Short mmCIF file of C-alpha atoms in Angstrom, two decimals:
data_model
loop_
_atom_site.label_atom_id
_atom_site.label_comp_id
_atom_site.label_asym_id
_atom_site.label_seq_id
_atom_site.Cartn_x
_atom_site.Cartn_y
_atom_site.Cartn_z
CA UNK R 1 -26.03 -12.44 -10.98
CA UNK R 2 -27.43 -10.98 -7.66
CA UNK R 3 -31.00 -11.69 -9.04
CA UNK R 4 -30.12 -14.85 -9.38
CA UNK R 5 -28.24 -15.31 -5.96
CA UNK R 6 -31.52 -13.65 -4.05
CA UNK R 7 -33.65 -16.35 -5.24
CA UNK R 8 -31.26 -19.06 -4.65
CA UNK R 9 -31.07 -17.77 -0.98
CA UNK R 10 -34.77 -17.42 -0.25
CA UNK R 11 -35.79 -21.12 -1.88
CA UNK R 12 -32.53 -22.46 0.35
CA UNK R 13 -34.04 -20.69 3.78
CA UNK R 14 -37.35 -21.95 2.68
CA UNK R 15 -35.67 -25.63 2.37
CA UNK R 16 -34.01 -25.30 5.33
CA UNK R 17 -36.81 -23.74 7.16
CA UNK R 18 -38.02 -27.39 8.92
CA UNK R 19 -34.75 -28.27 9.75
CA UNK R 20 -34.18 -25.69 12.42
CA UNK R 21 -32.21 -22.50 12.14
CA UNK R 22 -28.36 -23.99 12.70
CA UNK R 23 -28.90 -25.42 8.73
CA UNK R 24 -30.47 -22.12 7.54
CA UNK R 25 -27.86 -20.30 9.06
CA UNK R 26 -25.60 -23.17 7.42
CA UNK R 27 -27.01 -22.56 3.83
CA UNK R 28 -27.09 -19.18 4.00
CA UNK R 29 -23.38 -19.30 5.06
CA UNK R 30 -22.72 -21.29 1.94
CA UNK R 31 -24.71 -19.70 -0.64
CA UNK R 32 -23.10 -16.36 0.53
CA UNK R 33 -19.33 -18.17 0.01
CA UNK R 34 -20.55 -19.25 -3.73
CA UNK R 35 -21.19 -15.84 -4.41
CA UNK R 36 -17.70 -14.81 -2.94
CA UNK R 37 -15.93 -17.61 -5.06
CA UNK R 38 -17.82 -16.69 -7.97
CA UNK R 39 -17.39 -12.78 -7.83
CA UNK R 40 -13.26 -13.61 -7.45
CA UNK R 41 -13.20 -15.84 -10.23
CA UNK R 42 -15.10 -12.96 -12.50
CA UNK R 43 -12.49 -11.04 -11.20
CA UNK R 44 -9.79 -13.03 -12.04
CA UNK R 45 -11.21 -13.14 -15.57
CA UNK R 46 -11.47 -9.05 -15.70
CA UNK R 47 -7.36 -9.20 -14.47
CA UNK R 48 -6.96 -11.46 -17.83
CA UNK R 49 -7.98 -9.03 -20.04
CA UNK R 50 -5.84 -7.12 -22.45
CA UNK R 51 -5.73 -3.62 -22.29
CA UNK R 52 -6.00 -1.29 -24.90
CA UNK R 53 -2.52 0.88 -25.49
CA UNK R 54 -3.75 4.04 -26.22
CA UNK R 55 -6.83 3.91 -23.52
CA UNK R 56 -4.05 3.54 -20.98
CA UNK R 57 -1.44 6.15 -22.59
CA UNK R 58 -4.20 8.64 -22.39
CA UNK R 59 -5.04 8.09 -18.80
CA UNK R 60 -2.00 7.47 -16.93
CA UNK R 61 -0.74 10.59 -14.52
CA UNK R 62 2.88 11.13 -14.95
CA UNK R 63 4.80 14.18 -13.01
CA UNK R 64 7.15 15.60 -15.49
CA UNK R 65 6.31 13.62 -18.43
CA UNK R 66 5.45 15.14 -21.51
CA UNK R 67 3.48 13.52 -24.27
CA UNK R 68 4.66 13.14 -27.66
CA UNK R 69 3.77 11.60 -31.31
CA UNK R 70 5.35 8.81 -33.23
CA UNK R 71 8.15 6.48 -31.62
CA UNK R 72 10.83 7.17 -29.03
CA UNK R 73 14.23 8.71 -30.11
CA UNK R 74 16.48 5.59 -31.80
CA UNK R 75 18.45 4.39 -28.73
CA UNK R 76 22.41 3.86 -28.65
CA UNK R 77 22.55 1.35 -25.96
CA UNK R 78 26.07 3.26 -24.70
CA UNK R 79 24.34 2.87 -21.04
CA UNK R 80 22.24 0.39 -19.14
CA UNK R 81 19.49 0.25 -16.79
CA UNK R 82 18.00 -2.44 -14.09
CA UNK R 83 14.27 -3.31 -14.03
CA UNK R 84 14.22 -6.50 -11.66
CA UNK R 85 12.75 -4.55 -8.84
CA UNK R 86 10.14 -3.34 -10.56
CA UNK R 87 6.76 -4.41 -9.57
CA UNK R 88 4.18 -6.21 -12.24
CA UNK R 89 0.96 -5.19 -10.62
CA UNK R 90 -0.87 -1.89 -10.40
CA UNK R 91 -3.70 -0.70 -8.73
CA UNK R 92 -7.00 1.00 -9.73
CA UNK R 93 -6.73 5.01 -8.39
CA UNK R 94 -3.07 4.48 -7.31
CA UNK R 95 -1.23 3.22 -10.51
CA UNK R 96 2.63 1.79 -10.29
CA UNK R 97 6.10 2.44 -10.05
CA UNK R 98 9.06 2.17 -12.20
CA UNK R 99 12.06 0.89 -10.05
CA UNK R 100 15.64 1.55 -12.06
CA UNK R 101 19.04 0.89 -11.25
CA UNK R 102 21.87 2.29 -13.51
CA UNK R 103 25.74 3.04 -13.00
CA UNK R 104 24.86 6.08 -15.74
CA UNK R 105 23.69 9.14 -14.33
CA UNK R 106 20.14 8.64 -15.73
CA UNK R 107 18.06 12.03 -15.87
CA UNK R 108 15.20 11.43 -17.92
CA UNK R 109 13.08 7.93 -19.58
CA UNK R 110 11.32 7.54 -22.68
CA UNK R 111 7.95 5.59 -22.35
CA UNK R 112 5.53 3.38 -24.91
CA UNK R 113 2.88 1.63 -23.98
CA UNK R 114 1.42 -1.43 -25.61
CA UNK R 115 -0.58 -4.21 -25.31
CA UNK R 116 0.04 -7.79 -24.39
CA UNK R 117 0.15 -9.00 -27.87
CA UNK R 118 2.41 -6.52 -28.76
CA UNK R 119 0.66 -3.55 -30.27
CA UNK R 120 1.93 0.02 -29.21
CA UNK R 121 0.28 3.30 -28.25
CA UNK R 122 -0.01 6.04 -30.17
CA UNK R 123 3.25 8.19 -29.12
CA UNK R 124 5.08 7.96 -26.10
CA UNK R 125 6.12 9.79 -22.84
CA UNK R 126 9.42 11.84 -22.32
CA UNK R 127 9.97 11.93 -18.31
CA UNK R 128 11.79 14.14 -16.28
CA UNK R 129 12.70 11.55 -13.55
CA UNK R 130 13.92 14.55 -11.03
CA UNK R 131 10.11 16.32 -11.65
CA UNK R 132 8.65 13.09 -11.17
CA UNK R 133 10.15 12.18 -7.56
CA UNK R 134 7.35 10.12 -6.30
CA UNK R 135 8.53 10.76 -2.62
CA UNK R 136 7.25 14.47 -3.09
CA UNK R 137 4.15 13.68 -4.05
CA UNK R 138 2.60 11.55 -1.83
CA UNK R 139 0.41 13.11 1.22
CA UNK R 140 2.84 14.02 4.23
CA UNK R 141 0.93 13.08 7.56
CA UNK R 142 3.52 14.36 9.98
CA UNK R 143 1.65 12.77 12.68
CA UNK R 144 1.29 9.52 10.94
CA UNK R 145 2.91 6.21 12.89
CA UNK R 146 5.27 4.36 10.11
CA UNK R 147 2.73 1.95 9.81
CA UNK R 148 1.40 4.09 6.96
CA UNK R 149 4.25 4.51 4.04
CA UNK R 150 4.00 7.79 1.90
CA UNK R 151 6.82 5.96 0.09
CA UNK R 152 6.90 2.80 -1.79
CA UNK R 153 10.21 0.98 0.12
CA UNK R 154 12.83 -0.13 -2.89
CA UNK R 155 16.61 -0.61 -2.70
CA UNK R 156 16.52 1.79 -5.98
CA UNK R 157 18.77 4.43 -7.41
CA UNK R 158 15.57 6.16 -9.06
CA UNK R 159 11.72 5.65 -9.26
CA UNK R 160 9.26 6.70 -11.85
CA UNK R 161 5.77 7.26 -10.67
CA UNK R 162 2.95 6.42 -12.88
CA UNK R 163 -0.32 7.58 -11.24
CA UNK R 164 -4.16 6.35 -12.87
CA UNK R 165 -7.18 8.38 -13.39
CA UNK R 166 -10.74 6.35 -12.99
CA UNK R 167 -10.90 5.39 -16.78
CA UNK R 168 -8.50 2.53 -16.31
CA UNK R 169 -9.78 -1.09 -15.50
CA UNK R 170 -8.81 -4.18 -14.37
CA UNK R 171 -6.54 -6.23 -17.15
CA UNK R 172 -2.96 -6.15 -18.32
CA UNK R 173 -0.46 -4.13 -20.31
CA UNK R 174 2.58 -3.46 -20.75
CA UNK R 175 5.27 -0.61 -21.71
CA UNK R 176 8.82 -0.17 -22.66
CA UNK R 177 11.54 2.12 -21.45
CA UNK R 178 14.53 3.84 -22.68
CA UNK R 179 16.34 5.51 -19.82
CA UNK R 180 19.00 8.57 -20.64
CA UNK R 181 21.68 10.62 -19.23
CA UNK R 182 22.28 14.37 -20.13
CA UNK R 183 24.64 13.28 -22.63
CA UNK R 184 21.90 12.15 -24.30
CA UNK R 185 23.29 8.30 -24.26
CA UNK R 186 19.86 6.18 -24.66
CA UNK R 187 19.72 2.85 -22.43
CA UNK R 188 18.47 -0.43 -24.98
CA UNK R 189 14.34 -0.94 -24.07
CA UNK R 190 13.06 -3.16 -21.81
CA UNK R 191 9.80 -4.28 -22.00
CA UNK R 192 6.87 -4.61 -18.78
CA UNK R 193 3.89 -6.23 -18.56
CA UNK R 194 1.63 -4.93 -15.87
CA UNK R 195 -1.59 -6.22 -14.12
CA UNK R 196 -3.83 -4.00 -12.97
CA UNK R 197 -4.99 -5.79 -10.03
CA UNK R 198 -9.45 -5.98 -9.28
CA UNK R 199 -10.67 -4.58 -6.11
CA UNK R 200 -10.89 -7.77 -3.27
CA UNK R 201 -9.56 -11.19 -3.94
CA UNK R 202 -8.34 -13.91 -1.48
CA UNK R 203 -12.03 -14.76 0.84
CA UNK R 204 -9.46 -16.01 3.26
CA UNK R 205 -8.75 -12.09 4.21
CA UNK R 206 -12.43 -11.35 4.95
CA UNK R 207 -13.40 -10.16 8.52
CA UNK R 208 -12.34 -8.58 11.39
CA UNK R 209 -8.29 -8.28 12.18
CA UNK R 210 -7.02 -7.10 16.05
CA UNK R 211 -3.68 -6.26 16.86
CA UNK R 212 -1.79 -8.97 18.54
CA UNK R 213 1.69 -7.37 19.26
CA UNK R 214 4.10 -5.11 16.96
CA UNK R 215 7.52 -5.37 16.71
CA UNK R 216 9.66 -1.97 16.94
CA UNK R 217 13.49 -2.15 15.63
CA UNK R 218 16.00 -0.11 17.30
CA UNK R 219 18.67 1.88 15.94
CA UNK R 220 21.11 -1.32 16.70
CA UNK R 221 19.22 -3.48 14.35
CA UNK R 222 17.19 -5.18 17.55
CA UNK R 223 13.75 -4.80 18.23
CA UNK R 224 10.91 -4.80 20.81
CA UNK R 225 7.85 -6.45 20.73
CA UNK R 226 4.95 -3.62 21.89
CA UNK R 227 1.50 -5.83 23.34
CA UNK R 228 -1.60 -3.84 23.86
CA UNK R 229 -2.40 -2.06 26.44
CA UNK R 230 0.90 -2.26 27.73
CA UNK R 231 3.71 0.61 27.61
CA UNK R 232 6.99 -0.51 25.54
CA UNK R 233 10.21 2.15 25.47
CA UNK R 234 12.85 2.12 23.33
CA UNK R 235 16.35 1.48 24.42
CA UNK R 236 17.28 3.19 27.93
CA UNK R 237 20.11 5.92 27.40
CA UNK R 238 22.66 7.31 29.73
CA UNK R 239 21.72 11.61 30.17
CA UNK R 240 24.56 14.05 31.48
CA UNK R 241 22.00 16.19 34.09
CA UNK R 242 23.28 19.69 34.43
CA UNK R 243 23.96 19.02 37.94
CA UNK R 244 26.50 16.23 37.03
CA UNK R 245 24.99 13.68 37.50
CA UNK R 246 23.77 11.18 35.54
CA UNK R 247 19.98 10.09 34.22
CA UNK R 248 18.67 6.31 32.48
CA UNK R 249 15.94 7.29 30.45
CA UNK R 250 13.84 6.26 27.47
CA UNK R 251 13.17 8.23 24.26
CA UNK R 252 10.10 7.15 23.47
CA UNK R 253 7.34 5.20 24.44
CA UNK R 254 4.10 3.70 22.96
CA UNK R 255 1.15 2.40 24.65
CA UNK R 256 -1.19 0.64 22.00
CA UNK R 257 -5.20 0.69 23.08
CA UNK R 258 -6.51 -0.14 19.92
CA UNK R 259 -5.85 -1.37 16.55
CA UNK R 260 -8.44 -3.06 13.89
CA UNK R 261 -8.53 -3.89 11.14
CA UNK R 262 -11.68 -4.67 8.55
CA UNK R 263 -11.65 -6.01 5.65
CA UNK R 264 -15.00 -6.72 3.30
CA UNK R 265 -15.84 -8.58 0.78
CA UNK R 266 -16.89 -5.54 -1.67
CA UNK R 267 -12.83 -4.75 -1.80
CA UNK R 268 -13.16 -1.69 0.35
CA UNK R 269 -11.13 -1.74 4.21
CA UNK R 270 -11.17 0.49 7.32
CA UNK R 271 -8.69 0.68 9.98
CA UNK R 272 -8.64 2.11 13.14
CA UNK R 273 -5.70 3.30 15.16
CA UNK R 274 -5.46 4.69 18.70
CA UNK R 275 -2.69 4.46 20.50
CA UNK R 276 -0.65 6.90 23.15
CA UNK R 277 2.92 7.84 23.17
CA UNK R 278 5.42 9.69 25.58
CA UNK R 279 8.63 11.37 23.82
CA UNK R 280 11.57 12.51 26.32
CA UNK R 281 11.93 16.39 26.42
CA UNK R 282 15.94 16.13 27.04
CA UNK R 283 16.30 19.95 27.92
CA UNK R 284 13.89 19.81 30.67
CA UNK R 285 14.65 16.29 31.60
CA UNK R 286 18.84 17.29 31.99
CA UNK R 287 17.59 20.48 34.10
CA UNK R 288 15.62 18.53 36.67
CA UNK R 289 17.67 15.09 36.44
CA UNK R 290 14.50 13.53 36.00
CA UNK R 291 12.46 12.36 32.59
CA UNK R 292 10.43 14.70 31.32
CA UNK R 293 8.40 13.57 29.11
CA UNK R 294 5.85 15.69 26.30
CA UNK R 295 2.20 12.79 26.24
CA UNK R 296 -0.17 12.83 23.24
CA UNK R 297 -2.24 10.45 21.45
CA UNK R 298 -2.94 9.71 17.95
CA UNK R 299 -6.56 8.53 16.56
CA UNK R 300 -7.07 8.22 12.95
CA UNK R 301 -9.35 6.26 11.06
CA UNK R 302 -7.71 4.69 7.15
CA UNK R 303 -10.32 4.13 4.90
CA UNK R 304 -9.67 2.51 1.25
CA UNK R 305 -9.43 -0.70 -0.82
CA UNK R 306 -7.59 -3.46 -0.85
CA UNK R 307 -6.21 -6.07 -3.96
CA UNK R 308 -4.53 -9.35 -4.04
CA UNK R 309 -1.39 -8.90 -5.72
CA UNK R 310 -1.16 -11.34 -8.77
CA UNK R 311 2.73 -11.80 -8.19
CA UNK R 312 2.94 -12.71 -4.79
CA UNK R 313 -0.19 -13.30 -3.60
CA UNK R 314 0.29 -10.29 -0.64
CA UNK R 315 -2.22 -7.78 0.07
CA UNK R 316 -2.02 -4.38 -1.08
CA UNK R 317 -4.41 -1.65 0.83
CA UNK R 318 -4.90 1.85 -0.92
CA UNK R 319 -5.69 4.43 0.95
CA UNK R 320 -8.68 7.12 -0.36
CA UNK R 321 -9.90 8.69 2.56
CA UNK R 322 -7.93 9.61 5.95
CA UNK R 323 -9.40 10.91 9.12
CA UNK R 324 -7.50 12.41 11.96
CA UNK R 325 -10.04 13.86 15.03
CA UNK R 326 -11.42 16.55 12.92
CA UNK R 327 -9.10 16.57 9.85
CA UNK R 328 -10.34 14.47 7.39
CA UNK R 329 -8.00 14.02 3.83
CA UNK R 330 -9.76 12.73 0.72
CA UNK R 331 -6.85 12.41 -1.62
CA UNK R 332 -7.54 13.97 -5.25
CA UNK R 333 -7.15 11.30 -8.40
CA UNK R 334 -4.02 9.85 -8.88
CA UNK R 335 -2.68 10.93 -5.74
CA UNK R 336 -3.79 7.99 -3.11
CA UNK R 337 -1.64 6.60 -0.35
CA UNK R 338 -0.32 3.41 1.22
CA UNK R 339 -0.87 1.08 4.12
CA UNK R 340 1.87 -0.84 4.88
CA UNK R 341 5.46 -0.53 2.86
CA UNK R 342 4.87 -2.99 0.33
CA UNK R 343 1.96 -5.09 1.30
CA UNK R 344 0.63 -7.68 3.75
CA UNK R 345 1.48 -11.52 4.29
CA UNK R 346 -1.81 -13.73 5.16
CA UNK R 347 -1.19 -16.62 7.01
CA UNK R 348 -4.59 -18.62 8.18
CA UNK R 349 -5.44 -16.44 10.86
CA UNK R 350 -2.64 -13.97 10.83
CA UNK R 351 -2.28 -10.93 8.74
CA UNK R 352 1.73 -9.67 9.02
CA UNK R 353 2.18 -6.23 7.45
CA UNK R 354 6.08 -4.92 7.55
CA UNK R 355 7.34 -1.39 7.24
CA UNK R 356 10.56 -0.37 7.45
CA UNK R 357 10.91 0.33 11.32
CA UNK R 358 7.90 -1.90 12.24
CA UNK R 359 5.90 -5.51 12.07
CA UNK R 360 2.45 -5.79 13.45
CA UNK R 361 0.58 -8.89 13.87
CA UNK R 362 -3.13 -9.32 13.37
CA UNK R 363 -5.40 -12.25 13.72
CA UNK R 364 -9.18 -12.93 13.62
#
């Protein structure tokens, strides 16, 4: 196909040579979004694709799941278990999560996969839902604004974590789960069909993406909008000095200097943070009945991939690679990280990504 498209270019910027370089510019512009279209409709086609069971039983990742033969233990259906927040798409290197709800005191799930048509895998998992805790797993970046989530956010009572190795492709599938309590009382199964989700998608979220302005809620449920290159401060508090009297000061402040965000065609991203902050030392600042305040800044370069999610049409960035000054954090298989919560909106020209204490606003 890129044979092809290389000779289509060059007889197009011969063609167009004579008519000046706005229409070679012009074709080239157009023969390059053909090959965009055509590349997300292939992948579109690769998302279609049915998935064979036991391929993706033998390369999932699953934290305190252990492997068995034949067919899950008969269940008795004495207790009950809540799938509607579970997501339906899945991502290559970073795999999904299994959202339950349950008024049983669920300990452990049983887990089949199968494929679309119906066919199931050759045994199934037994998980230890308190060994899997996704929340320990994921890398812990101290440092790290909330803009990047090391948890997926979910009104949930427990989640499953369900990490991919490299041998998994784009296509769908789909598993059933049995949850249980220590009693051993086994939940009816319910059945999930999963697409795992192709590198790239929508063209309209190719380019270059600058902060505009982020919005910061307080405590109170309020929030403040932060603009770059201007200081924003959380709420002003009332200090008792040691003296007696009494100090207004801020908590915290951020001053944002950069923020960008890049997005290519080949599904990969990079994003670049670097931004100041101020946090009140309230010892110091009651001694002198003044604000004291501890400065530092925080650089780090996000480096990854990015999918259109088939459910909602959001985007979902994966982070591989993480860079702070000198530290640099390639994540091992199985084990990648989020930008954003749960995604990003597109909106024309705006890119909206919300986390659980922040918005941000891009545009082109």
């Amino acid at each position: 196909m890129k044979i092809i498209f290389r000779n289509a270019l060059f007889a197009a910027l011969l063609i167009a040579a004579s008519c000046g370089k706005d229409n070679v510019e012009n074709s080239v512009e157009k023969l390059e979004q053909e090959q965009i279209e055509q590349e997300q409709e292939e992948l579109q086609q690769a998302e279609q694709t049915s998935l064979d069971a036991n391929t993706v039983s033998t390369n999932v990742i699953i934290e305190g799941g252990t492997k068995n033969d034949g067919m899950p233990p008969t269940p008795n259906e004495a207790i009950a278990v809540d799938l509607s927040e579970t997501s339906k798409s899945a991502f290559l290197g970073e795999g999904f999560n299994i959202s339950l709800n349950s008024e049983a005191e669920i300990v452990g799930a049983y887990i089949q996969f199968k494929t679309s048509d119906g066919t199931h895998a050759d045994g199934y998992y037994d998980v230890n839902i308190n060994e899997n805790d996704s929340s320990g797993k994921k890398v812990s970046k101290s440092k790290k604004k909330s803009l990047f989530s090391n948890t997926f956010k979910t009104e949930t009572d427990k989640t499953i974590d369900v990490n991919f190795n490299t041998e998994i492709e784009p296509g769908t599938f789909c598993y059933e789960i049995c949850v249980y309590d220590a009693a051993g009382n086994i939940s009816a199964p319910t059945e999930v069909c999963i697409t795992v989700e192709s590198w790239g998608g929508s063209s309209e979220a190719i380019g270059e993406w600058t902060l505009v302005k982020e919005e910061i809620y307080e405590e109170d449920g309020s929030f403040r909008t932060a603009l770059p290159e201007e200081e924003s401060c959380d709420q002003v508090d009332s200090i008792s000095c040691d003296n007696g009297n009494t100090l207004q000061a801020a908590g915290n402040c951020i001053t944002i200097n950069q923020e960008n965000l890049t997005i290519s065609a080949d599904g990969t991203y990079i994003y670049e943070y670097d931004d100041d902050y101020k946090y009140l030392i309230t010892t110091d600042s009651k001694a002198n009945c003044e604000a004291i305040f501890s400065e530092n800044s925080l650089n780090l370069i996000s480096k990854g991939k990015w999918a259109t999610r088939t459910e909602d049409n959001s985007l979902v960035f994966i982070e591989f690679e993480y860079s702070e000054g000198d530290e640099l954090e390639v994540y091992e298989e199985g084990y990648t990280d989020r930008l954003f919560d749960d995604g990003a909106l597109l909106d024309g020209n705006s890119l909206i990504g919300s986390m659980e204490k922040y918005k941000i606003f891009l545009e082109k």
